[in-house]
Amino acid sequence: GYLKNAFRLVKWTIISLLSCLALYLLLSLILSIVPVNRGVKPSGEIDIYLVSNGVHLDIVLPLRSELKDWTEEFLIDSTLSVQANYISFGWGDRNFYINTPNWSDLTLKTAVRPIFLKSATAMHINYYSRLFEDKNCIALSINENQYLAIVDYVENSLTRDVSKNVILIEGISYTGVDSFYEATKSYHLFFTCNTWTNTCLKKAGLKASLWTPLDKGTLFHYR
């Protein structure tokens, strides 16, 4: 009788977890295709990009402009500063960023942890001299108000010290030119790295999903 009850408990636990997963995926699909700011057509003189690696969606902004010079915010090598024209921002789970420089480094613990626990976060910074449009790189031309809203959202997503400076996470870099900084907010199942980028676009009055945990949700409205 004990084994039978234990088996029944395990069975219903698995069924419950699978049901929750199915509901989550269904909501992700439905809410991803529901548009926000549907009638807005990006138009302006400031070029930005949405760049996906197939899983994670970054937002890419001009490194320098009359409205914002990011070299005053982040430590940038002098040579890189001359060559780079764009800076990318990717908010996400701090533990994932630190322990998964390559997909081959991904462990079950790292993948599953954010599902059940809120996690500390980090901002991944990278640089580009130029970008080329394709299915995973979408160019948008936006106006000053939209750009300033994005800048404000990014700045408010960065943790700062008592002197109002961003906080570099020492000793972590994937390519030698990218870097990581401490970030605000918590990463969890309903606010993922892609939710952060999607929310950024919504707050700027640009097209986005009602809610999405996936990069493809946001990109759906621009492809």
mmCIF file of C-alpha atoms in Angstrom:
data_model
loop_
_atom_site.group_PDB
_atom_site.id
_atom_site.type_symbol
_atom_site.label_atom_id
_atom_site.label_comp_id
_atom_site.label_asym_id
_atom_site.label_seq_id
_atom_site.Cartn_x
_atom_site.Cartn_y
_atom_site.Cartn_z
ATOM 1 C CA GLY A 1 0.000 0.000 0.000
ATOM 2 C CA TYR A 2 2.876 2.387 0.794
ATOM 3 C CA LEU A 3 4.513 1.826 -2.602
ATOM 4 C CA LYS A 4 1.170 2.211 -4.357
ATOM 5 C CA ASN A 5 0.510 5.556 -2.643
ATOM 6 C CA ALA A 6 4.053 6.743 -3.371
ATOM 7 C CA PHE A 7 3.678 5.817 -7.036
ATOM 8 C CA ARG A 8 0.346 7.646 -7.203
ATOM 9 C CA LEU A 9 1.914 10.761 -5.654
ATOM 10 C CA VAL A 10 4.802 10.710 -8.119
ATOM 11 C CA LYS A 11 2.421 10.184 -11.035
ATOM 12 C CA TRP A 12 0.191 13.115 -10.118
ATOM 13 C CA THR A 13 3.198 15.321 -9.397
ATOM 14 C CA ILE A 14 4.526 14.631 -12.899
ATOM 15 C CA ILE A 15 1.100 15.196 -14.438
ATOM 16 C CA SER A 16 0.736 18.485 -12.553
ATOM 17 C CA LEU A 17 4.175 19.698 -13.659
ATOM 18 C CA LEU A 18 3.509 18.768 -17.280
ATOM 19 C CA SER A 19 0.108 20.480 -17.131
ATOM 20 C CA CYS A 20 1.696 23.667 -15.756
ATOM 21 C CA LEU A 21 4.354 23.531 -18.467
ATOM 22 C CA ALA A 22 1.717 23.076 -21.176
ATOM 23 C CA LEU A 23 -0.317 26.010 -19.792
ATOM 24 C CA TYR A 24 2.808 28.189 -19.654
ATOM 25 C CA LEU A 25 3.703 27.383 -23.259
ATOM 26 C CA LEU A 26 0.122 28.003 -24.391
ATOM 27 C CA LEU A 27 0.010 31.399 -22.650
ATOM 28 C CA SER A 28 3.435 32.214 -24.115
ATOM 29 C CA LEU A 29 2.182 31.500 -27.604
ATOM 30 C CA ILE A 30 -1.115 33.379 -27.268
ATOM 31 C CA LEU A 31 0.236 36.472 -25.498
ATOM 32 C CA SER A 32 3.298 36.618 -27.754
ATOM 33 C CA ILE A 33 1.174 37.129 -30.844
ATOM 34 C CA VAL A 34 -1.132 39.678 -29.195
ATOM 35 C CA PRO A 35 0.293 43.040 -30.346
ATOM 36 C CA VAL A 36 0.932 46.164 -28.317
ATOM 37 C CA ASN A 37 1.288 49.516 -30.128
ATOM 38 C CA ARG A 38 0.213 47.687 -33.256
ATOM 39 C CA GLY A 39 -0.342 50.739 -35.425
ATOM 40 C CA VAL A 40 3.021 52.306 -34.626
ATOM 41 C CA LYS A 41 5.459 52.352 -37.525
ATOM 42 C CA PRO A 42 9.042 53.057 -36.431
ATOM 43 C CA SER A 43 10.092 56.314 -38.052
ATOM 44 C CA GLY A 44 12.837 58.730 -37.137
ATOM 45 C CA GLU A 45 16.505 59.488 -37.556
ATOM 46 C CA ILE A 46 17.962 57.191 -34.906
ATOM 47 C CA ASP A 47 18.812 53.649 -35.986
ATOM 48 C CA ILE A 48 18.658 50.838 -33.444
ATOM 49 C CA TYR A 49 18.606 47.057 -33.820
ATOM 50 C CA LEU A 50 17.052 43.968 -32.285
ATOM 51 C CA VAL A 51 19.588 41.130 -32.415
ATOM 52 C CA SER A 52 18.850 37.508 -31.495
ATOM 53 C CA ASN A 53 21.236 34.593 -31.133
ATOM 54 C CA GLY A 54 18.268 32.277 -31.654
ATOM 55 C CA VAL A 55 17.293 32.270 -27.977
ATOM 56 C CA HIS A 56 18.161 35.608 -26.411
ATOM 57 C CA LEU A 57 17.155 39.029 -27.782
ATOM 58 C CA ASP A 58 19.430 42.066 -27.303
ATOM 59 C CA ILE A 59 18.673 45.682 -28.023
ATOM 60 C CA VAL A 60 21.440 47.548 -29.847
ATOM 61 C CA LEU A 61 21.832 51.325 -29.652
ATOM 62 C CA PRO A 62 24.251 53.897 -31.066
ATOM 63 C CA LEU A 63 27.384 54.027 -28.930
ATOM 64 C CA ARG A 64 27.412 57.807 -29.174
ATOM 65 C CA SER A 65 24.756 60.315 -30.110
ATOM 66 C CA GLU A 66 23.753 63.844 -29.190
ATOM 67 C CA LEU A 67 21.252 62.355 -26.766
ATOM 68 C CA LYS A 68 23.491 59.789 -25.069
ATOM 69 C CA ASP A 69 27.187 58.901 -25.035
ATOM 70 C CA TRP A 70 27.516 55.431 -23.526
ATOM 71 C CA THR A 71 31.326 55.746 -23.332
ATOM 72 C CA GLU A 72 30.731 58.055 -20.363
ATOM 73 C CA GLU A 73 28.863 55.245 -18.620
ATOM 74 C CA PHE A 74 31.000 52.166 -19.308
ATOM 75 C CA LEU A 75 34.701 51.372 -19.297
ATOM 76 C CA ILE A 76 35.682 50.916 -22.942
ATOM 77 C CA ASP A 77 39.116 50.160 -24.341
ATOM 78 C CA SER A 78 40.439 53.122 -26.349
ATOM 79 C CA THR A 79 40.951 51.033 -29.500
ATOM 80 C CA LEU A 80 37.473 49.519 -29.223
ATOM 81 C CA SER A 81 36.005 52.945 -28.591
ATOM 82 C CA VAL A 82 37.301 54.137 -31.965
ATOM 83 C CA GLN A 83 36.133 51.053 -33.890
ATOM 84 C CA ALA A 84 32.700 50.536 -32.338
ATOM 85 C CA ASN A 85 29.578 52.369 -33.456
ATOM 86 C CA TYR A 86 26.934 50.425 -31.536
ATOM 87 C CA ILE A 87 26.502 49.016 -28.058
ATOM 88 C CA SER A 88 24.198 46.093 -27.211
ATOM 89 C CA PHE A 89 22.322 45.447 -23.986
ATOM 90 C CA GLY A 90 21.205 42.020 -22.870
ATOM 91 C CA TRP A 91 19.638 41.692 -19.423
ATOM 92 C CA GLY A 92 19.455 38.224 -17.900
ATOM 93 C CA ASP A 93 20.050 35.705 -15.140
ATOM 94 C CA ARG A 94 23.416 36.436 -13.484
ATOM 95 C CA ASN A 95 24.164 32.816 -12.659
ATOM 96 C CA PHE A 96 23.382 31.739 -16.226
ATOM 97 C CA TYR A 97 25.638 34.420 -17.698
ATOM 98 C CA ILE A 98 28.550 33.548 -15.437
ATOM 99 C CA ASN A 99 28.377 29.770 -15.736
ATOM 100 C CA THR A 100 27.296 29.377 -19.372
ATOM 101 C CA PRO A 101 29.741 31.131 -21.717
ATOM 102 C CA ASN A 102 28.931 28.390 -24.256
ATOM 103 C CA TRP A 103 25.789 26.281 -24.683
ATOM 104 C CA SER A 104 27.924 23.217 -23.989
ATOM 105 C CA ASP A 105 28.447 24.587 -20.449
ATOM 106 C CA LEU A 106 24.727 24.559 -19.673
ATOM 107 C CA THR A 107 23.793 22.289 -16.774
ATOM 108 C CA LEU A 108 20.391 21.096 -15.605
ATOM 109 C CA LYS A 109 20.788 23.037 -12.347
ATOM 110 C CA THR A 110 21.537 26.294 -14.161
ATOM 111 C CA ALA A 111 18.612 25.812 -16.545
ATOM 112 C CA VAL A 112 16.040 24.762 -13.933
ATOM 113 C CA ARG A 113 16.917 27.135 -11.098
ATOM 114 C CA PRO A 114 15.172 30.268 -12.514
ATOM 115 C CA ILE A 115 11.974 28.245 -12.974
ATOM 116 C CA PHE A 116 11.559 27.821 -9.233
ATOM 117 C CA LEU A 117 13.556 30.720 -7.740
ATOM 118 C CA LYS A 118 13.939 34.405 -8.448
ATOM 119 C CA SER A 119 17.516 35.054 -9.518
ATOM 120 C CA ALA A 120 19.969 37.930 -9.349
ATOM 121 C CA THR A 121 20.582 39.564 -12.703
ATOM 122 C CA ALA A 122 23.313 41.088 -14.849
ATOM 123 C CA MET A 123 23.551 43.269 -17.942
ATOM 124 C CA HIS A 124 25.662 41.915 -20.811
ATOM 125 C CA ILE A 125 27.348 44.676 -22.821
ATOM 126 C CA ASN A 126 28.800 44.097 -26.287
ATOM 127 C CA TYR A 127 29.940 46.282 -29.174
ATOM 128 C CA TYR A 128 29.529 46.362 -32.951
ATOM 129 C CA SER A 129 31.145 48.383 -35.700
ATOM 130 C CA ARG A 130 28.235 47.610 -38.027
ATOM 131 C CA LEU A 131 25.323 45.179 -38.332
ATOM 132 C CA PHE A 132 23.654 43.425 -41.240
ATOM 133 C CA GLU A 133 19.932 42.819 -41.344
ATOM 134 C CA ASP A 134 18.605 39.274 -41.533
ATOM 135 C CA LYS A 135 15.889 37.246 -39.810
ATOM 136 C CA ASN A 136 17.717 37.584 -36.470
ATOM 137 C CA CYS A 137 18.802 41.207 -36.870
ATOM 138 C CA ILE A 138 16.004 43.751 -37.261
ATOM 139 C CA ALA A 139 16.723 47.441 -37.886
ATOM 140 C CA LEU A 140 14.380 50.127 -36.534
ATOM 141 C CA SER A 141 14.459 53.868 -37.146
ATOM 142 C CA ILE A 142 13.012 55.666 -34.141
ATOM 143 C CA ASN A 143 12.492 59.239 -32.972
ATOM 144 C CA GLU A 144 14.109 61.103 -30.072
ATOM 145 C CA ASN A 145 11.309 60.481 -27.579
ATOM 146 C CA GLN A 146 11.305 56.756 -28.282
ATOM 147 C CA TYR A 147 15.088 56.620 -27.999
ATOM 148 C CA LEU A 148 15.148 58.522 -24.700
ATOM 149 C CA ALA A 149 12.512 56.148 -23.297
ATOM 150 C CA ILE A 150 14.760 53.200 -24.195
ATOM 151 C CA VAL A 151 17.796 54.901 -22.664
ATOM 152 C CA ASP A 152 15.845 55.571 -19.468
ATOM 153 C CA TYR A 153 14.697 51.949 -19.276
ATOM 154 C CA VAL A 154 18.244 50.623 -19.764
ATOM 155 C CA GLU A 155 19.729 53.024 -17.231
ATOM 156 C CA ASN A 156 17.110 52.075 -14.632
ATOM 157 C CA SER A 157 17.958 48.394 -15.187
ATOM 158 C CA LEU A 158 21.554 48.908 -14.027
ATOM 159 C CA THR A 159 22.587 48.717 -10.383
ATOM 160 C CA ARG A 160 24.705 51.655 -9.237
ATOM 161 C CA ASP A 161 27.047 52.346 -6.348
ATOM 162 C CA VAL A 162 26.804 55.271 -3.921
ATOM 163 C CA SER A 163 28.512 57.489 -6.514
ATOM 164 C CA LYS A 164 25.846 56.571 -9.116
ATOM 165 C CA ASN A 165 28.362 54.577 -11.176
ATOM 166 C CA VAL A 166 27.492 51.260 -12.837
ATOM 167 C CA ILE A 167 29.075 48.214 -11.176
ATOM 168 C CA LEU A 168 31.350 46.033 -13.315
ATOM 169 C CA ILE A 169 31.351 42.276 -12.606
ATOM 170 C CA GLU A 170 35.074 41.565 -12.609
ATOM 171 C CA GLY A 171 36.711 38.699 -14.455
ATOM 172 C CA ILE A 172 33.833 37.738 -16.750
ATOM 173 C CA SER A 173 33.982 38.131 -20.521
ATOM 174 C CA TYR A 174 33.048 35.861 -23.420
ATOM 175 C CA THR A 175 35.101 37.513 -26.157
ATOM 176 C CA GLY A 176 37.543 39.796 -24.380
ATOM 177 C CA VAL A 177 35.729 42.953 -25.457
ATOM 178 C CA ASP A 178 32.308 42.337 -23.909
ATOM 179 C CA SER A 179 31.554 42.873 -20.230
ATOM 180 C CA PHE A 180 28.946 42.316 -17.532
ATOM 181 C CA TYR A 181 27.450 44.724 -15.028
ATOM 182 C CA GLU A 182 25.232 44.293 -11.996
ATOM 183 C CA ALA A 183 21.563 44.780 -12.849
ATOM 184 C CA THR A 184 18.292 45.504 -11.095
ATOM 185 C CA LYS A 185 15.118 43.393 -11.028
ATOM 186 C CA SER A 186 14.911 39.622 -10.595
ATOM 187 C CA TYR A 187 14.887 36.974 -13.302
ATOM 188 C CA HIS A 188 12.077 34.433 -13.083
ATOM 189 C CA LEU A 189 9.704 32.399 -15.204
ATOM 190 C CA PHE A 190 7.420 35.344 -15.956
ATOM 191 C CA PHE A 191 10.138 37.958 -16.444
ATOM 192 C CA THR A 192 12.899 36.541 -18.622
ATOM 193 C CA CYS A 193 15.698 38.154 -20.611
ATOM 194 C CA ASN A 194 13.359 38.434 -23.595
ATOM 195 C CA THR A 195 10.541 39.829 -21.462
ATOM 196 C CA TRP A 196 12.967 42.598 -20.460
ATOM 197 C CA THR A 197 13.663 43.543 -24.086
ATOM 198 C CA ASN A 198 9.987 43.311 -25.032
ATOM 199 C CA THR A 199 9.038 45.534 -22.088
ATOM 200 C CA CYS A 200 11.672 48.050 -23.166
ATOM 201 C CA LEU A 201 10.020 48.384 -26.574
ATOM 202 C CA LYS A 202 6.544 48.655 -25.026
ATOM 203 C CA LYS A 203 7.619 51.482 -22.730
ATOM 204 C CA ALA A 204 9.117 53.299 -25.715
ATOM 205 C CA GLY A 205 5.783 53.094 -27.530
ATOM 206 C CA LEU A 206 7.095 50.647 -30.129
ATOM 207 C CA LYS A 207 5.534 47.427 -31.397
ATOM 208 C CA ALA A 208 5.856 44.499 -29.015
ATOM 209 C CA SER A 209 4.069 41.469 -27.619
ATOM 210 C CA LEU A 210 1.557 41.829 -24.817
ATOM 211 C CA TRP A 211 3.870 39.472 -22.934
ATOM 212 C CA THR A 212 6.500 37.031 -24.080
ATOM 213 C CA PRO A 213 9.305 35.014 -22.493
ATOM 214 C CA LEU A 214 10.779 34.219 -25.934
ATOM 215 C CA ASP A 215 12.816 36.182 -28.476
ATOM 216 C CA LYS A 216 10.558 34.990 -31.285
ATOM 217 C CA GLY A 217 7.545 36.595 -29.624
ATOM 218 C CA THR A 218 8.933 40.097 -30.073
ATOM 219 C CA LEU A 219 10.494 39.401 -33.470
ATOM 220 C CA PHE A 220 7.139 38.093 -34.728
ATOM 221 C CA HIS A 221 5.804 41.660 -34.809
ATOM 222 C CA TYR A 222 8.715 42.944 -36.924
ATOM 223 C CA ARG A 223 9.330 40.120 -39.392
#
